[in-house]
Short mmCIF file of C-alpha atoms in Angstrom, two decimals:
data_model
loop_
_atom_site.label_atom_id
_atom_site.label_comp_id
_atom_site.label_asym_id
_atom_site.label_seq_id
_atom_site.Cartn_x
_atom_site.Cartn_y
_atom_site.Cartn_z
CA UNK A 98 326.78 83.99 102.06
CA UNK A 99 325.12 81.12 100.27
CA UNK A 100 326.76 78.17 98.56
CA UNK A 101 325.01 76.97 95.40
CA UNK A 102 326.10 73.51 94.23
CA UNK A 103 324.83 72.54 90.79
CA UNK A 104 324.60 69.07 89.27
CA UNK A 105 325.97 70.02 85.87
CA UNK A 106 325.40 66.59 84.33
CA UNK A 107 321.70 66.78 85.17
CA UNK A 108 321.54 70.29 83.68
CA UNK A 109 323.31 69.12 80.53
CA UNK A 110 320.91 66.21 79.99
CA UNK A 111 317.91 68.39 80.78
CA UNK A 112 319.01 70.96 78.20
CA UNK A 113 319.72 68.31 75.57
CA UNK A 114 316.32 66.65 75.87
CA UNK A 115 314.33 69.87 76.32
CA UNK A 116 311.73 70.78 73.66
CA UNK A 117 313.71 73.90 72.79
CA UNK A 118 314.92 74.16 69.18
CA UNK A 119 318.36 72.77 68.49
CA UNK A 120 321.40 74.95 67.94
CA UNK A 121 324.37 74.32 65.70
CA UNK A 122 327.66 76.19 66.00
CA UNK A 123 329.26 77.90 62.97
CA UNK A 124 331.55 74.89 62.55
CA UNK A 125 328.56 72.53 62.34
CA UNK A 126 328.51 71.03 65.84
CA UNK A 127 325.34 70.35 67.84
CA UNK A 128 325.72 72.65 70.88
CA UNK A 129 322.11 72.84 72.03
CA UNK A 130 322.84 71.30 75.45
CA UNK A 131 325.83 73.55 76.13
CA UNK A 132 323.93 76.70 75.20
CA UNK A 133 321.01 75.55 77.35
CA UNK A 134 323.28 75.11 80.38
CA UNK A 135 324.79 78.57 79.86
CA UNK A 136 321.35 80.13 79.65
CA UNK A 137 320.12 78.28 82.73
CA UNK A 138 323.14 79.30 84.79
CA UNK A 139 322.82 82.94 83.76
CA UNK A 140 319.25 82.84 85.04
CA UNK A 141 320.50 81.42 88.34
CA UNK A 142 323.38 83.87 88.72
CA UNK A 143 321.10 86.86 88.21
CA UNK A 144 318.16 85.55 90.25
CA UNK A 145 317.69 88.00 93.12
CA UNK A 146 315.80 85.38 95.11
CA UNK A 147 318.67 82.90 94.91
CA UNK A 148 321.21 85.59 95.85
CA UNK A 149 324.23 83.65 94.58
CA UNK A 150 327.50 84.50 96.33
CA UNK A 151 329.46 81.25 96.04
CA UNK A 152 328.81 78.62 93.40
CA UNK A 153 330.27 75.52 91.76
CA UNK A 154 329.06 73.19 89.03
CA UNK A 155 330.09 69.52 88.99
CA UNK A 156 330.12 67.22 85.97
CA UNK A 157 330.53 63.49 85.43
CA UNK A 158 333.29 63.40 82.83
CA UNK A 159 333.32 60.51 82.01
CA UNK A 160 330.09 58.98 83.31
CA UNK A 161 331.90 55.94 84.71
CA UNK A 162 333.25 56.11 88.28
CA UNK A 163 334.74 53.86 90.97
CA UNK A 164 331.24 52.43 91.46
CA UNK A 165 331.42 50.64 88.10
CA UNK A 166 334.18 48.44 89.52
CA UNK A 167 331.85 47.47 92.37
CA UNK A 168 328.82 46.62 90.25
CA UNK A 169 328.67 45.84 86.53
CA UNK A 170 325.16 47.21 86.13
CA UNK A 171 325.98 50.67 87.43
CA UNK A 172 325.37 53.60 85.07
CA UNK A 173 327.97 54.19 82.34
CA UNK A 174 328.52 56.04 79.09
CA UNK A 175 326.61 53.35 77.23
CA UNK A 176 323.60 54.80 75.48
CA UNK A 177 324.67 58.44 75.78
CA UNK A 178 323.78 60.16 72.47
CA UNK A 179 327.05 60.88 70.63
CA UNK A 180 326.11 64.52 70.01
CA UNK A 181 325.64 64.93 73.76
CA UNK A 182 328.79 63.04 74.69
CA UNK A 183 330.74 65.31 72.35
CA UNK A 184 329.78 68.30 74.55
CA UNK A 185 331.13 66.99 77.86
CA UNK A 186 334.36 69.01 77.62
CA UNK A 187 332.74 71.95 75.87
CA UNK A 188 330.13 72.53 78.54
CA UNK A 189 332.82 72.67 81.22
CA UNK A 190 334.59 75.36 79.22
CA UNK A 191 331.28 77.19 78.83
CA UNK A 192 330.55 77.18 82.56
CA UNK A 193 334.06 78.39 83.33
CA UNK A 194 333.49 81.27 80.89
CA UNK A 195 330.74 82.46 83.23
CA UNK A 196 333.26 82.86 86.02
CA UNK A 197 331.90 79.78 87.79
CA UNK A 198 334.07 77.08 89.37
CA UNK A 199 333.89 73.76 87.50
CA UNK A 200 334.52 70.37 89.07
CA UNK A 201 335.25 67.80 86.38
CA UNK A 202 334.89 64.48 88.18
CA UNK A 203 336.79 61.43 87.01
CA UNK A 204 336.91 58.55 89.52
CA UNK A 205 334.09 60.09 91.56
CA UNK A 206 330.74 61.46 90.43
CA UNK A 207 329.29 64.95 90.32
CA UNK A 208 327.02 63.99 93.22
CA UNK A 209 330.09 63.10 95.31
CA UNK A 210 331.49 66.57 94.66
CA UNK A 211 328.25 68.18 95.80
CA UNK A 212 328.11 66.00 98.91
CA UNK A 213 331.75 66.75 99.74
CA UNK A 214 331.31 70.51 99.38
CA UNK A 215 328.12 70.51 101.43
CA UNK A 216 329.81 68.62 104.25
CA UNK A 217 332.94 70.78 104.10
CA UNK A 218 331.43 74.26 104.04
CA UNK A 219 327.94 74.10 105.53
CA UNK A 220 329.29 75.64 108.72
CA UNK A 221 330.75 78.63 106.88
CA UNK A 222 327.68 79.84 104.98
CA UNK A 223 324.11 80.81 105.70
CA UNK A 224 322.82 77.95 103.57
CA UNK A 225 323.99 75.30 101.13
CA UNK A 226 321.61 74.82 98.21
CA UNK A 227 321.92 71.58 96.22
CA UNK A 228 320.49 72.24 92.78
CA UNK A 229 319.32 68.84 91.57
CA UNK A 230 316.09 66.82 91.84
CA UNK A 231 317.94 63.49 92.23
CA UNK A 232 316.74 61.47 95.21
CA UNK A 233 320.24 60.46 96.29
CA UNK A 234 321.16 64.06 97.22
CA UNK A 235 318.42 63.91 99.84
CA UNK A 236 320.96 62.16 102.09
CA UNK A 237 322.92 65.43 102.31
CA UNK A 238 320.03 67.58 103.53
CA UNK A 239 320.42 68.90 107.09
CA UNK A 240 317.62 70.88 108.71
CA UNK A 241 317.33 74.11 106.75
CA UNK A 242 321.10 74.51 106.60
CA UNK A 243 321.59 72.19 103.62
CA UNK A 244 318.58 72.04 101.31
CA UNK A 245 317.78 70.51 97.95
CA UNK A 246 316.37 72.69 95.18
CA UNK A 247 314.37 71.45 92.20
CA UNK A 248 314.48 74.45 89.90
CA UNK A 249 312.17 72.92 87.31
CA UNK A 250 309.36 72.35 89.81
CA UNK A 251 310.33 75.37 91.92
CA UNK A 252 310.52 73.29 95.10
CA UNK A 253 312.92 73.54 98.03
CA UNK A 254 313.32 70.47 100.24
CA UNK A 255 314.59 70.88 103.78
CA UNK A 256 314.93 67.94 106.16
CA UNK A 257 311.22 67.87 107.02
CA UNK A 258 310.30 67.99 103.34
CA UNK A 259 312.64 65.08 102.53
CA UNK A 260 310.90 63.02 105.22
CA UNK A 261 307.50 63.98 103.86
CA UNK A 262 308.47 63.14 100.29
CA UNK A 263 310.42 59.92 100.80
CA UNK A 264 309.05 58.69 104.12
CA UNK A 265 312.53 58.44 105.68
CA UNK A 266 315.12 60.72 107.20
CA UNK A 267 318.04 61.91 105.05
CA UNK A 268 320.36 59.44 106.79
CA UNK A 269 318.20 56.55 105.53
CA UNK A 270 318.07 57.63 101.88
CA UNK A 271 320.88 55.26 100.76
CA UNK A 272 319.09 52.37 102.49
CA UNK A 273 315.85 53.35 100.75
CA UNK A 274 317.51 53.42 97.33
CA UNK A 275 319.15 50.06 98.07
CA UNK A 276 315.76 48.44 98.62
CA UNK A 277 313.61 50.19 96.02
CA UNK A 278 316.36 50.76 93.44
CA UNK A 279 317.35 53.83 91.47
CA UNK A 280 316.93 53.51 87.71
CA UNK A 281 318.89 56.70 87.03
CA UNK A 282 322.04 55.15 88.54
CA UNK A 283 321.51 51.55 87.51
CA UNK A 284 320.77 50.31 91.04
CA UNK A 285 318.21 47.49 90.66
CA UNK A 286 316.96 47.26 94.24
CA UNK A 287 315.40 44.08 95.64
CA UNK A 288 312.51 42.27 93.93
CA UNK A 289 309.12 43.30 95.28
CA UNK A 290 310.31 46.33 97.19
CA UNK A 291 308.59 49.53 96.16
CA UNK A 292 308.94 52.95 97.72
CA UNK A 293 306.04 52.48 100.13
CA UNK A 294 307.19 49.17 101.56
CA UNK A 295 310.83 50.23 101.77
CA UNK A 296 310.04 53.55 103.43
CA UNK A 297 307.69 51.89 105.94
CA UNK A 298 310.42 49.50 107.05
CA UNK A 299 313.13 52.14 107.18
CA UNK A 300 310.82 54.57 108.92
CA UNK A 301 310.66 51.97 111.69
CA UNK A 302 314.25 50.67 111.65
CA UNK A 303 316.38 53.39 110.07
CA UNK A 304 318.96 51.16 108.38
CA UNK A 305 319.19 47.76 106.71
CA UNK A 306 321.16 46.15 109.54
CA UNK A 307 318.39 46.90 112.03
CA UNK A 308 315.63 45.13 110.06
CA UNK A 309 315.05 41.67 111.58
CA UNK A 310 315.43 38.65 109.29
CA UNK A 311 312.14 37.29 110.61
CA UNK A 312 309.30 39.39 109.16
CA UNK A 313 306.97 38.20 111.93
CA UNK A 314 309.01 40.39 114.28
CA UNK A 315 308.66 43.53 112.18
CA UNK A 316 306.99 46.42 113.96
CA UNK A 317 306.05 47.81 110.54
CA UNK A 318 304.01 45.52 108.32
CA UNK A 319 304.07 46.66 104.68
CA UNK A 320 301.94 44.82 102.16
CA UNK A 321 303.41 41.38 101.43
CA UNK A 322 305.65 41.59 104.51
CA UNK A 323 306.39 37.86 104.70
CA UNK A 324 307.49 37.71 101.07
CA UNK A 325 309.56 40.88 101.47
CA UNK A 326 311.19 39.40 104.55
CA UNK A 327 312.20 36.29 102.63
CA UNK A 328 313.60 38.42 99.82
CA UNK A 329 315.62 40.53 102.24
CA UNK A 330 317.02 37.41 103.97
CA UNK A 331 318.09 35.99 100.62
CA UNK A 332 319.49 39.21 99.17
CA UNK A 333 320.74 41.16 102.18
CA UNK A 334 324.33 41.18 100.90
CA UNK A 335 323.13 42.60 97.58
CA UNK A 336 321.16 45.27 99.44
CA UNK A 337 324.28 46.28 101.38
CA UNK A 338 326.19 46.59 98.11
CA UNK A 339 323.42 48.69 96.59
CA UNK A 340 323.51 50.94 99.65
CA UNK A 341 327.25 51.40 99.18
CA UNK A 342 326.60 52.44 95.59
CA UNK A 343 323.95 54.93 96.73
CA UNK A 344 326.03 56.42 99.54
CA UNK A 345 327.71 59.62 98.44
CA UNK A 346 331.37 60.25 99.21
CA UNK A 347 332.09 63.28 101.40
CA UNK A 348 335.84 63.44 100.88
CA UNK A 349 336.07 63.51 97.08
CA UNK A 350 338.75 65.69 95.47
CA UNK A 351 337.43 69.07 94.33
CA UNK A 352 339.68 70.22 91.46
CA UNK A 353 341.08 73.71 91.81
CA UNK A 354 339.42 74.34 95.14
CA UNK A 355 341.34 74.86 98.36
CA UNK A 356 338.84 76.96 100.28
CA UNK A 357 335.36 78.47 100.14
CA UNK A 358 336.89 81.67 98.79
CA UNK A 359 337.72 79.81 95.58
CA UNK A 360 333.98 79.46 94.92
CA UNK A 361 333.08 83.14 95.20
CA UNK A 362 331.27 84.37 92.10
CA UNK A 363 332.50 87.83 91.17
CA UNK A 364 330.93 88.16 87.74
CA UNK A 365 331.30 87.03 84.13
CA UNK A 366 334.76 87.52 82.57
CA UNK A 367 333.80 89.47 79.46
CA UNK A 368 336.60 88.50 77.06
CA UNK A 369 336.37 84.73 77.62
CA UNK A 370 332.57 84.72 77.62
CA UNK A 371 332.17 86.78 74.45
CA UNK A 372 334.81 84.74 72.62
CA UNK A 373 332.97 81.51 73.46
CA UNK A 374 329.63 83.01 72.40
CA UNK A 375 331.18 83.80 69.03
CA UNK A 376 332.50 80.24 68.68
CA UNK A 377 329.09 78.80 69.51
CA UNK A 378 327.22 81.26 67.31
CA UNK A 379 325.03 82.60 70.12
CA UNK A 380 325.69 86.31 69.96
CA UNK A 381 322.38 87.09 71.68
CA UNK A 382 323.79 85.58 74.89
CA UNK A 383 326.36 88.37 74.98
CA UNK A 384 323.69 90.76 76.23
CA UNK A 385 322.53 88.50 79.05
CA UNK A 386 325.16 89.01 81.78
CA UNK A 387 324.39 91.80 84.24
CA UNK A 388 327.59 91.58 86.23
CA UNK A 389 331.01 91.59 84.64
CA UNK A 390 334.49 91.13 86.00
CA UNK A 391 337.73 92.00 84.22
#
């Protein structure tokens, strides 16, 4: 058994901004992103190499979460194109029509759902595969048991690959994002800290608390170490807050899911899927499923 955990919000944005032609439903709605997610998931479900047995897709709906109460600059719905925002509920319905479990996250984020599921069921499956390129999910990677998959670049990151890519262990990824920032989530990081300097320090010390205030005592000496040391002394509390923002929750509620069995993919329910295809005006998708369930 394998557990595939998909960042649905990432997939939705990727489909919306893809160079593919737009698509309008018979009632005049822009549904390009929703149709793109359906097509992408059908490819995944029927990919012999991925061998999907258990799967769930998580969405941020709305974008805001408990983290917005901790930090005003955290990502929000502001700036989301209205035609994309209008598909947040629709895409969840579309994914459910494929026979796939949907987690619609409210107070928590889609990434929290993925982290929670990975922590909860890694011991019950051959492998957990986190389908998202986002750096913050690197903190969930464990050996080759929990891996991160970038479908667009066709890359699989196990624990060694996370270290090679980011310069730190998975456990230090939140600390790394706290120092260098994460534009996708609205985490600003500390002034002057880039990925190289942050990873050098955390490669030596592991976590923020272990980095000495006095840069002259650092065993790792990134470029501009003295200035970075002064910045960290001045803004250590901010860094700790940013790390809290970047740390994924592993006990988030997973709607409609009591056990791993609830995530088993048995096939596409024909009636619901075909009815939705008709509503969206994508009759060609009706021929795509290879495995049906009553």
